[in-house]
């Protein structure tokens, strides 16, 4: 068991079920495993700076309690450091936690932090911003931007706004002209999206978009073969059926680094589910084994 467990709770992260505060749920989860963590409730914008301060002061483990955005913010401060990242899945979506093999149940996730093992995983980077899951330009950032506009202006619920935004995007299918330069390949064309994974994503079965490993030492670029509305719908249909690997609708390119040059001077980039406005060109690279994380299994 780590001698000191520090949990950072994102003050703005959501959690399903129960009226208890997140602090109380975290305390109860760790108490079940015989541990008493030090809990800090931090505003989202301060998470990275707070985690960096803790790591610099010699913290052994810093736990991110929230969704993928929260985990990204804390991980950003721990890349290349001896301090390990623990994860309590308390957000709406917890893709990173699932790919680590963590349980959705808080008590089980806390038990992993208390008695699990530490391993090193890769981290992706786009022009100075780290990502632990993926990054994208084109369709997804367009959908997220529309979703957030609907939520703020029309008061729609998140998933309703997301569905409507996806419908809008498929109807109008915004295309972005990009030039991708990487070893052995050069792409220069109009595309509905470019998706970049920190390691390879599997689209062969449900649930979609899972990764079997996080230490393969490569970014994986995914570029659609077709740029038509029909082609995009076909791609989505094959993905839902778990047959995307057979459909040849998606070009897969494993790389260590690449440059993506949208025509626009500035472009919205999706980074672990959050939107960031960035200046073109976008420089992508992989940082192999740069982040220590706590995963299920006995301590080595």
mmCIF file of C-alpha atoms in Angstrom:
data_model
loop_
_atom_site.group_PDB
_atom_site.id
_atom_site.type_symbol
_atom_site.label_atom_id
_atom_site.label_comp_id
_atom_site.label_asym_id
_atom_site.label_seq_id
_atom_site.Cartn_x
_atom_site.Cartn_y
_atom_site.Cartn_z
ATOM 1 C CA UNK A 1 0.000 0.000 0.000
ATOM 2 C CA UNK A 2 1.320 3.490 -0.809
ATOM 3 C CA UNK A 3 2.288 5.368 2.348
ATOM 4 C CA UNK A 4 0.326 8.431 1.200
ATOM 5 C CA UNK A 5 -2.633 8.450 -1.197
ATOM 6 C CA UNK A 6 -3.722 11.867 -2.475
ATOM 7 C CA UNK A 7 -7.022 12.064 -4.334
ATOM 8 C CA UNK A 8 -7.906 15.031 -6.537
ATOM 9 C CA UNK A 9 -11.641 15.380 -7.103
ATOM 10 C CA UNK A 10 -12.701 17.506 -10.034
ATOM 11 C CA UNK A 11 -15.231 19.926 -8.557
ATOM 12 C CA UNK A 12 -17.103 19.924 -11.864
ATOM 13 C CA UNK A 13 -17.077 16.192 -12.714
ATOM 14 C CA UNK A 14 -20.329 14.250 -12.757
ATOM 15 C CA UNK A 15 -21.200 10.937 -11.186
ATOM 16 C CA UNK A 16 -24.235 8.731 -11.538
ATOM 17 C CA UNK A 17 -26.488 7.759 -8.658
ATOM 18 C CA UNK A 18 -26.714 8.631 -4.995
ATOM 19 C CA UNK A 19 -27.042 11.906 -3.164
ATOM 20 C CA UNK A 20 -23.856 11.627 -1.158
ATOM 21 C CA UNK A 21 -21.060 14.021 -1.956
ATOM 22 C CA UNK A 22 -18.166 12.791 -4.047
ATOM 23 C CA UNK A 23 -15.825 13.300 -1.102
ATOM 24 C CA UNK A 24 -17.936 10.986 1.035
ATOM 25 C CA UNK A 25 -18.094 8.340 -1.668
ATOM 26 C CA UNK A 26 -14.317 8.458 -2.123
ATOM 27 C CA UNK A 27 -13.746 8.196 1.635
ATOM 28 C CA UNK A 28 -16.109 5.237 1.878
ATOM 29 C CA UNK A 29 -14.511 3.468 -1.088
ATOM 30 C CA UNK A 30 -11.025 3.680 0.412
ATOM 31 C CA UNK A 31 -12.248 2.852 3.929
ATOM 32 C CA UNK A 32 -13.508 -0.472 2.574
ATOM 33 C CA UNK A 33 -9.897 -1.267 1.725
ATOM 34 C CA UNK A 34 -8.503 -0.021 5.023
ATOM 35 C CA UNK A 35 -7.024 3.233 3.719
ATOM 36 C CA UNK A 36 -7.577 6.891 4.546
ATOM 37 C CA UNK A 37 -6.731 9.115 1.587
ATOM 38 C CA UNK A 38 -5.921 12.793 1.590
ATOM 39 C CA UNK A 39 -8.681 14.386 -0.502
ATOM 40 C CA UNK A 40 -8.465 17.685 -2.369
ATOM 41 C CA UNK A 41 -11.485 19.090 -4.243
ATOM 42 C CA UNK A 42 -10.030 21.179 -7.061
ATOM 43 C CA UNK A 43 -11.525 23.279 -9.843
ATOM 44 C CA UNK A 44 -10.871 21.744 -13.248
ATOM 45 C CA UNK A 45 -8.601 24.559 -14.456
ATOM 46 C CA UNK A 46 -6.342 24.125 -11.435
ATOM 47 C CA UNK A 47 -5.962 20.337 -11.577
ATOM 48 C CA UNK A 48 -2.729 20.224 -13.582
ATOM 49 C CA UNK A 49 -0.971 22.877 -11.493
ATOM 50 C CA UNK A 50 -2.150 21.239 -8.257
ATOM 51 C CA UNK A 51 -0.987 17.790 -9.357
ATOM 52 C CA UNK A 52 2.351 19.197 -10.511
ATOM 53 C CA UNK A 53 2.891 20.800 -7.099
ATOM 54 C CA UNK A 54 2.133 17.517 -5.339
ATOM 55 C CA UNK A 55 4.493 15.561 -7.587
ATOM 56 C CA UNK A 56 7.253 18.111 -7.004
ATOM 57 C CA UNK A 57 6.789 17.799 -3.252
ATOM 58 C CA UNK A 58 7.476 14.055 -3.419
ATOM 59 C CA UNK A 59 4.004 12.530 -3.608
ATOM 60 C CA UNK A 60 4.142 8.814 -4.385
ATOM 61 C CA UNK A 61 0.639 8.511 -5.862
ATOM 62 C CA UNK A 62 -1.811 11.137 -7.098
ATOM 63 C CA UNK A 63 -5.311 9.875 -7.877
ATOM 64 C CA UNK A 64 -7.578 11.527 -10.450
ATOM 65 C CA UNK A 65 -11.245 11.204 -9.452
ATOM 66 C CA UNK A 66 -13.412 12.109 -12.431
ATOM 67 C CA UNK A 67 -13.772 11.358 -16.125
ATOM 68 C CA UNK A 68 -11.270 11.313 -18.969
ATOM 69 C CA UNK A 69 -10.868 15.096 -18.935
ATOM 70 C CA UNK A 70 -9.949 15.025 -15.254
ATOM 71 C CA UNK A 71 -7.525 12.143 -15.757
ATOM 72 C CA UNK A 72 -5.902 13.989 -18.663
ATOM 73 C CA UNK A 73 -5.404 17.117 -16.545
ATOM 74 C CA UNK A 74 -3.726 15.184 -13.722
ATOM 75 C CA UNK A 75 -1.705 12.972 -16.078
ATOM 76 C CA UNK A 76 -0.393 16.101 -17.803
ATOM 77 C CA UNK A 77 1.471 16.956 -14.605
ATOM 78 C CA UNK A 78 2.879 13.451 -14.057
ATOM 79 C CA UNK A 79 4.402 12.673 -17.456
ATOM 80 C CA UNK A 80 8.065 11.839 -17.012
ATOM 81 C CA UNK A 81 7.881 11.864 -13.193
ATOM 82 C CA UNK A 82 8.317 9.148 -10.577
ATOM 83 C CA UNK A 83 4.883 9.865 -9.119
ATOM 84 C CA UNK A 84 2.254 7.324 -10.246
ATOM 85 C CA UNK A 85 -1.249 8.099 -11.467
ATOM 86 C CA UNK A 86 -4.234 6.398 -9.875
ATOM 87 C CA UNK A 87 -7.712 6.576 -11.394
ATOM 88 C CA UNK A 88 -11.154 6.618 -9.777
ATOM 89 C CA UNK A 89 -13.743 6.548 -12.600
ATOM 90 C CA UNK A 90 -16.249 9.219 -11.562
ATOM 91 C CA UNK A 91 -17.053 10.907 -14.854
ATOM 92 C CA UNK A 92 -19.733 10.488 -17.487
ATOM 93 C CA UNK A 93 -17.316 8.563 -19.694
ATOM 94 C CA UNK A 94 -14.316 6.658 -18.370
ATOM 95 C CA UNK A 95 -12.588 5.272 -21.462
ATOM 96 C CA UNK A 96 -9.081 5.419 -20.003
ATOM 97 C CA UNK A 97 -10.131 3.539 -16.871
ATOM 98 C CA UNK A 98 -11.688 0.808 -19.009
ATOM 99 C CA UNK A 99 -8.561 0.436 -21.127
ATOM 100 C CA UNK A 100 -6.500 0.080 -17.942
ATOM 101 C CA UNK A 101 -8.809 -2.760 -16.892
ATOM 102 C CA UNK A 102 -10.193 -0.854 -13.917
ATOM 103 C CA UNK A 103 -13.585 -1.669 -12.448
ATOM 104 C CA UNK A 104 -16.351 0.933 -12.670
ATOM 105 C CA UNK A 105 -17.206 0.221 -9.028
ATOM 106 C CA UNK A 106 -15.472 2.783 -6.790
ATOM 107 C CA UNK A 107 -14.577 0.324 -4.023
ATOM 108 C CA UNK A 108 -12.900 -1.999 -6.516
ATOM 109 C CA UNK A 109 -11.097 0.898 -8.180
ATOM 110 C CA UNK A 110 -9.907 2.111 -4.771
ATOM 111 C CA UNK A 111 -8.726 -1.418 -3.940
ATOM 112 C CA UNK A 112 -6.611 -1.357 -7.096
ATOM 113 C CA UNK A 113 -4.972 1.903 -5.983
ATOM 114 C CA UNK A 114 -4.297 0.422 -2.548
ATOM 115 C CA UNK A 115 -2.887 -2.938 -3.623
ATOM 116 C CA UNK A 116 -2.416 -2.850 -7.399
ATOM 117 C CA UNK A 117 0.810 -2.743 -9.368
ATOM 118 C CA UNK A 118 2.555 0.104 -11.158
ATOM 119 C CA UNK A 119 3.327 -0.005 -14.874
ATOM 120 C CA UNK A 120 4.527 2.501 -17.440
ATOM 121 C CA UNK A 121 2.401 3.438 -20.442
ATOM 122 C CA UNK A 122 2.764 5.661 -23.504
ATOM 123 C CA UNK A 123 1.473 9.202 -23.806
ATOM 124 C CA UNK A 124 0.563 11.030 -27.008
ATOM 125 C CA UNK A 125 1.311 14.679 -27.643
ATOM 126 C CA UNK A 126 -0.036 17.260 -30.049
ATOM 127 C CA UNK A 127 1.908 20.520 -30.156
ATOM 128 C CA UNK A 128 2.707 20.501 -26.448
ATOM 129 C CA UNK A 129 -0.597 19.062 -25.203
ATOM 130 C CA UNK A 130 -0.601 15.488 -23.923
ATOM 131 C CA UNK A 131 -3.355 12.961 -24.552
ATOM 132 C CA UNK A 132 -3.820 9.565 -22.937
ATOM 133 C CA UNK A 133 -6.678 8.352 -25.158
ATOM 134 C CA UNK A 134 -6.889 10.115 -28.496
ATOM 135 C CA UNK A 135 -6.936 13.318 -30.474
ATOM 136 C CA UNK A 136 -8.946 14.302 -33.534
ATOM 137 C CA UNK A 137 -9.791 17.057 -35.971
ATOM 138 C CA UNK A 138 -12.801 17.498 -38.217
ATOM 139 C CA UNK A 139 -16.070 15.720 -37.441
ATOM 140 C CA UNK A 140 -15.778 15.061 -33.704
ATOM 141 C CA UNK A 141 -14.720 18.589 -32.662
ATOM 142 C CA UNK A 142 -17.542 19.927 -34.851
ATOM 143 C CA UNK A 143 -20.065 17.693 -33.079
ATOM 144 C CA UNK A 144 -18.798 18.581 -29.604
ATOM 145 C CA UNK A 145 -18.856 22.309 -30.372
ATOM 146 C CA UNK A 146 -22.470 22.058 -31.577
ATOM 147 C CA UNK A 147 -23.395 19.954 -28.546
ATOM 148 C CA UNK A 148 -22.035 22.506 -26.096
ATOM 149 C CA UNK A 149 -23.792 25.342 -27.950
ATOM 150 C CA UNK A 150 -27.115 23.510 -27.617
ATOM 151 C CA UNK A 151 -26.553 22.837 -23.920
ATOM 152 C CA UNK A 152 -25.709 26.463 -23.110
ATOM 153 C CA UNK A 153 -28.208 28.191 -25.412
ATOM 154 C CA UNK A 154 -31.112 25.729 -25.471
ATOM 155 C CA UNK A 155 -30.642 23.852 -22.198
ATOM 156 C CA UNK A 156 -30.645 20.427 -23.828
ATOM 157 C CA UNK A 157 -29.380 17.381 -21.973
ATOM 158 C CA UNK A 158 -25.916 16.191 -22.942
ATOM 159 C CA UNK A 159 -26.824 13.020 -24.827
ATOM 160 C CA UNK A 160 -29.815 14.621 -26.568
ATOM 161 C CA UNK A 161 -27.611 17.500 -27.719
ATOM 162 C CA UNK A 162 -24.930 15.023 -28.815
ATOM 163 C CA UNK A 163 -27.382 13.040 -30.950
ATOM 164 C CA UNK A 164 -28.748 16.172 -32.604
ATOM 165 C CA UNK A 165 -25.233 17.515 -33.209
ATOM 166 C CA UNK A 166 -24.197 14.213 -34.817
ATOM 167 C CA UNK A 167 -27.252 14.381 -37.083
ATOM 168 C CA UNK A 168 -26.399 17.961 -38.078
ATOM 169 C CA UNK A 169 -22.802 16.955 -38.850
ATOM 170 C CA UNK A 170 -23.835 13.960 -40.973
ATOM 171 C CA UNK A 171 -26.313 16.083 -42.930
ATOM 172 C CA UNK A 172 -23.839 18.855 -43.698
ATOM 173 C CA UNK A 173 -20.625 16.785 -43.391
ATOM 174 C CA UNK A 174 -17.982 19.468 -42.820
ATOM 175 C CA UNK A 175 -14.765 18.664 -44.658
ATOM 176 C CA UNK A 176 -11.319 19.867 -43.704
ATOM 177 C CA UNK A 177 -8.382 19.950 -46.088
ATOM 178 C CA UNK A 178 -5.337 18.530 -44.383
ATOM 179 C CA UNK A 179 -1.821 17.580 -45.282
ATOM 180 C CA UNK A 180 -0.397 14.732 -43.222
ATOM 181 C CA UNK A 181 3.339 14.152 -43.353
ATOM 182 C CA UNK A 182 4.754 11.001 -41.787
ATOM 183 C CA UNK A 183 7.450 8.458 -42.535
ATOM 184 C CA UNK A 184 6.601 6.636 -45.743
ATOM 185 C CA UNK A 185 3.274 8.393 -46.320
ATOM 186 C CA UNK A 186 1.935 11.773 -47.365
ATOM 187 C CA UNK A 187 -1.770 12.566 -47.462
ATOM 188 C CA UNK A 188 -3.142 15.780 -48.960
ATOM 189 C CA UNK A 189 -6.915 15.782 -49.336
ATOM 190 C CA UNK A 190 -10.323 16.866 -48.065
ATOM 191 C CA UNK A 191 -11.384 14.651 -45.163
ATOM 192 C CA UNK A 192 -14.331 14.502 -42.766
ATOM 193 C CA UNK A 193 -11.993 13.664 -39.900
ATOM 194 C CA UNK A 194 -8.571 12.510 -38.790
ATOM 195 C CA UNK A 195 -8.447 10.380 -35.622
ATOM 196 C CA UNK A 196 -5.179 9.795 -33.763
ATOM 197 C CA UNK A 197 -5.017 7.138 -31.074
ATOM 198 C CA UNK A 198 -2.463 6.730 -28.324
ATOM 199 C CA UNK A 199 -1.770 3.123 -29.369
ATOM 200 C CA UNK A 200 -4.036 1.032 -31.576
ATOM 201 C CA UNK A 201 -7.809 1.021 -31.259
ATOM 202 C CA UNK A 202 -9.839 -2.099 -31.924
ATOM 203 C CA UNK A 203 -13.060 -1.840 -33.938
ATOM 204 C CA UNK A 204 -13.610 -5.574 -34.338
ATOM 205 C CA UNK A 205 -16.212 -6.072 -31.626
ATOM 206 C CA UNK A 206 -18.307 -4.284 -29.045
ATOM 207 C CA UNK A 207 -17.611 -2.194 -27.109
ATOM 208 C CA UNK A 208 -16.147 -0.024 -29.846
ATOM 209 C CA UNK A 209 -12.886 1.818 -29.534
ATOM 210 C CA UNK A 210 -11.025 -0.252 -26.971
ATOM 211 C CA UNK A 211 -7.255 -0.673 -26.802
ATOM 212 C CA UNK A 212 -5.600 -3.971 -25.972
ATOM 213 C CA UNK A 213 -2.342 -2.320 -24.928
ATOM 214 C CA UNK A 214 -1.075 1.117 -23.967
ATOM 215 C CA UNK A 215 2.648 0.496 -24.312
ATOM 216 C CA UNK A 216 3.069 -0.263 -28.022
ATOM 217 C CA UNK A 217 5.187 2.828 -28.654
ATOM 218 C CA UNK A 218 3.115 4.106 -31.602
ATOM 219 C CA UNK A 219 0.424 6.602 -32.419
ATOM 220 C CA UNK A 220 -2.198 5.229 -34.784
ATOM 221 C CA UNK A 221 -3.656 7.541 -37.427
ATOM 222 C CA UNK A 222 -7.111 6.682 -38.786
ATOM 223 C CA UNK A 223 -8.187 8.335 -42.033
ATOM 224 C CA UNK A 224 -11.441 7.491 -43.861
ATOM 225 C CA UNK A 225 -11.187 6.170 -47.403
ATOM 226 C CA UNK A 226 -14.344 7.988 -48.524
ATOM 227 C CA UNK A 227 -15.223 11.610 -47.954
ATOM 228 C CA UNK A 228 -18.884 11.264 -48.997
ATOM 229 C CA UNK A 229 -21.890 11.216 -46.672
ATOM 230 C CA UNK A 230 -22.739 7.694 -47.845
ATOM 231 C CA UNK A 231 -19.182 6.553 -47.194
ATOM 232 C CA UNK A 232 -19.274 7.944 -43.663
ATOM 233 C CA UNK A 233 -22.602 6.247 -42.906
ATOM 234 C CA UNK A 234 -21.197 2.993 -44.310
ATOM 235 C CA UNK A 235 -18.121 3.332 -42.124
ATOM 236 C CA UNK A 236 -20.279 3.889 -39.023
ATOM 237 C CA UNK A 237 -22.485 0.908 -39.882
ATOM 238 C CA UNK A 238 -19.520 -1.438 -40.268
ATOM 239 C CA UNK A 239 -18.110 -0.108 -36.992
ATOM 240 C CA UNK A 240 -21.346 -0.839 -35.123
ATOM 241 C CA UNK A 241 -21.363 -4.368 -36.560
ATOM 242 C CA UNK A 242 -17.762 -4.898 -35.446
ATOM 243 C CA UNK A 243 -16.637 -5.471 -39.045
ATOM 244 C CA UNK A 244 -14.697 -2.292 -39.699
ATOM 245 C CA UNK A 245 -11.444 -4.241 -39.991
ATOM 246 C CA UNK A 246 -12.897 -6.150 -42.954
ATOM 247 C CA UNK A 247 -14.612 -3.241 -44.687
ATOM 248 C CA UNK A 248 -11.429 -1.431 -45.742
ATOM 249 C CA UNK A 249 -13.169 1.888 -45.059
ATOM 250 C CA UNK A 250 -10.451 3.198 -42.779
ATOM 251 C CA UNK A 251 -6.743 3.673 -43.449
ATOM 252 C CA UNK A 252 -4.609 2.812 -40.413
ATOM 253 C CA UNK A 253 -1.110 4.267 -40.085
ATOM 254 C CA UNK A 254 1.158 3.503 -37.087
ATOM 255 C CA UNK A 255 3.741 6.257 -36.499
ATOM 256 C CA UNK A 256 6.065 7.701 -33.899
ATOM 257 C CA UNK A 257 5.573 11.274 -35.073
ATOM 258 C CA UNK A 258 3.722 13.173 -37.769
ATOM 259 C CA UNK A 259 2.725 16.661 -38.852
ATOM 260 C CA UNK A 260 -0.889 17.513 -39.700
ATOM 261 C CA UNK A 261 -1.390 20.775 -41.551
ATOM 262 C CA UNK A 262 -5.000 21.946 -41.865
ATOM 263 C CA UNK A 263 -5.519 24.799 -44.302
ATOM 264 C CA UNK A 264 -6.877 27.039 -41.541
ATOM 265 C CA UNK A 265 -4.426 28.956 -39.383
ATOM 266 C CA UNK A 266 -6.263 27.819 -36.246
ATOM 267 C CA UNK A 267 -8.270 24.626 -35.813
ATOM 268 C CA UNK A 268 -10.404 23.005 -33.115
ATOM 269 C CA UNK A 269 -8.698 19.850 -31.852
ATOM 270 C CA UNK A 270 -10.310 17.157 -29.752
ATOM 271 C CA UNK A 271 -8.008 16.031 -26.940
ATOM 272 C CA UNK A 272 -9.374 13.266 -24.722
ATOM 273 C CA UNK A 273 -12.904 14.546 -25.276
ATOM 274 C CA UNK A 274 -12.117 18.219 -24.663
ATOM 275 C CA UNK A 275 -11.862 20.907 -27.350
ATOM 276 C CA UNK A 276 -8.715 22.984 -27.679
ATOM 277 C CA UNK A 277 -8.172 25.696 -30.291
ATOM 278 C CA UNK A 278 -4.661 25.211 -31.681
ATOM 279 C CA UNK A 279 -2.432 26.801 -34.276
ATOM 280 C CA UNK A 280 -1.570 24.908 -37.459
ATOM 281 C CA UNK A 281 0.516 22.910 -38.214
ATOM 282 C CA UNK A 282 -0.122 20.285 -35.554
ATOM 283 C CA UNK A 283 2.883 18.254 -34.445
ATOM 284 C CA UNK A 284 2.057 14.787 -33.131
ATOM 285 C CA UNK A 285 4.473 12.490 -31.334
ATOM 286 C CA UNK A 286 4.487 9.519 -28.973
ATOM 287 C CA UNK A 287 6.251 9.479 -25.597
ATOM 288 C CA UNK A 288 6.938 5.794 -24.897
ATOM 289 C CA UNK A 289 6.477 4.584 -21.310
ATOM 290 C CA UNK A 290 6.358 8.170 -20.048
ATOM 291 C CA UNK A 291 3.551 7.815 -17.494
ATOM 292 C CA UNK A 292 3.377 5.540 -14.465
ATOM 293 C CA UNK A 293 -0.115 4.260 -13.677
ATOM 294 C CA UNK A 294 -1.604 1.931 -11.087
ATOM 295 C CA UNK A 295 -3.351 -1.084 -12.589
ATOM 296 C CA UNK A 296 -5.009 -4.241 -11.213
ATOM 297 C CA UNK A 297 -2.643 -6.963 -10.100
ATOM 298 C CA UNK A 298 -0.237 -7.736 -7.276
ATOM 299 C CA UNK A 299 2.515 -5.294 -6.456
ATOM 300 C CA UNK A 300 5.680 -6.277 -8.324
#
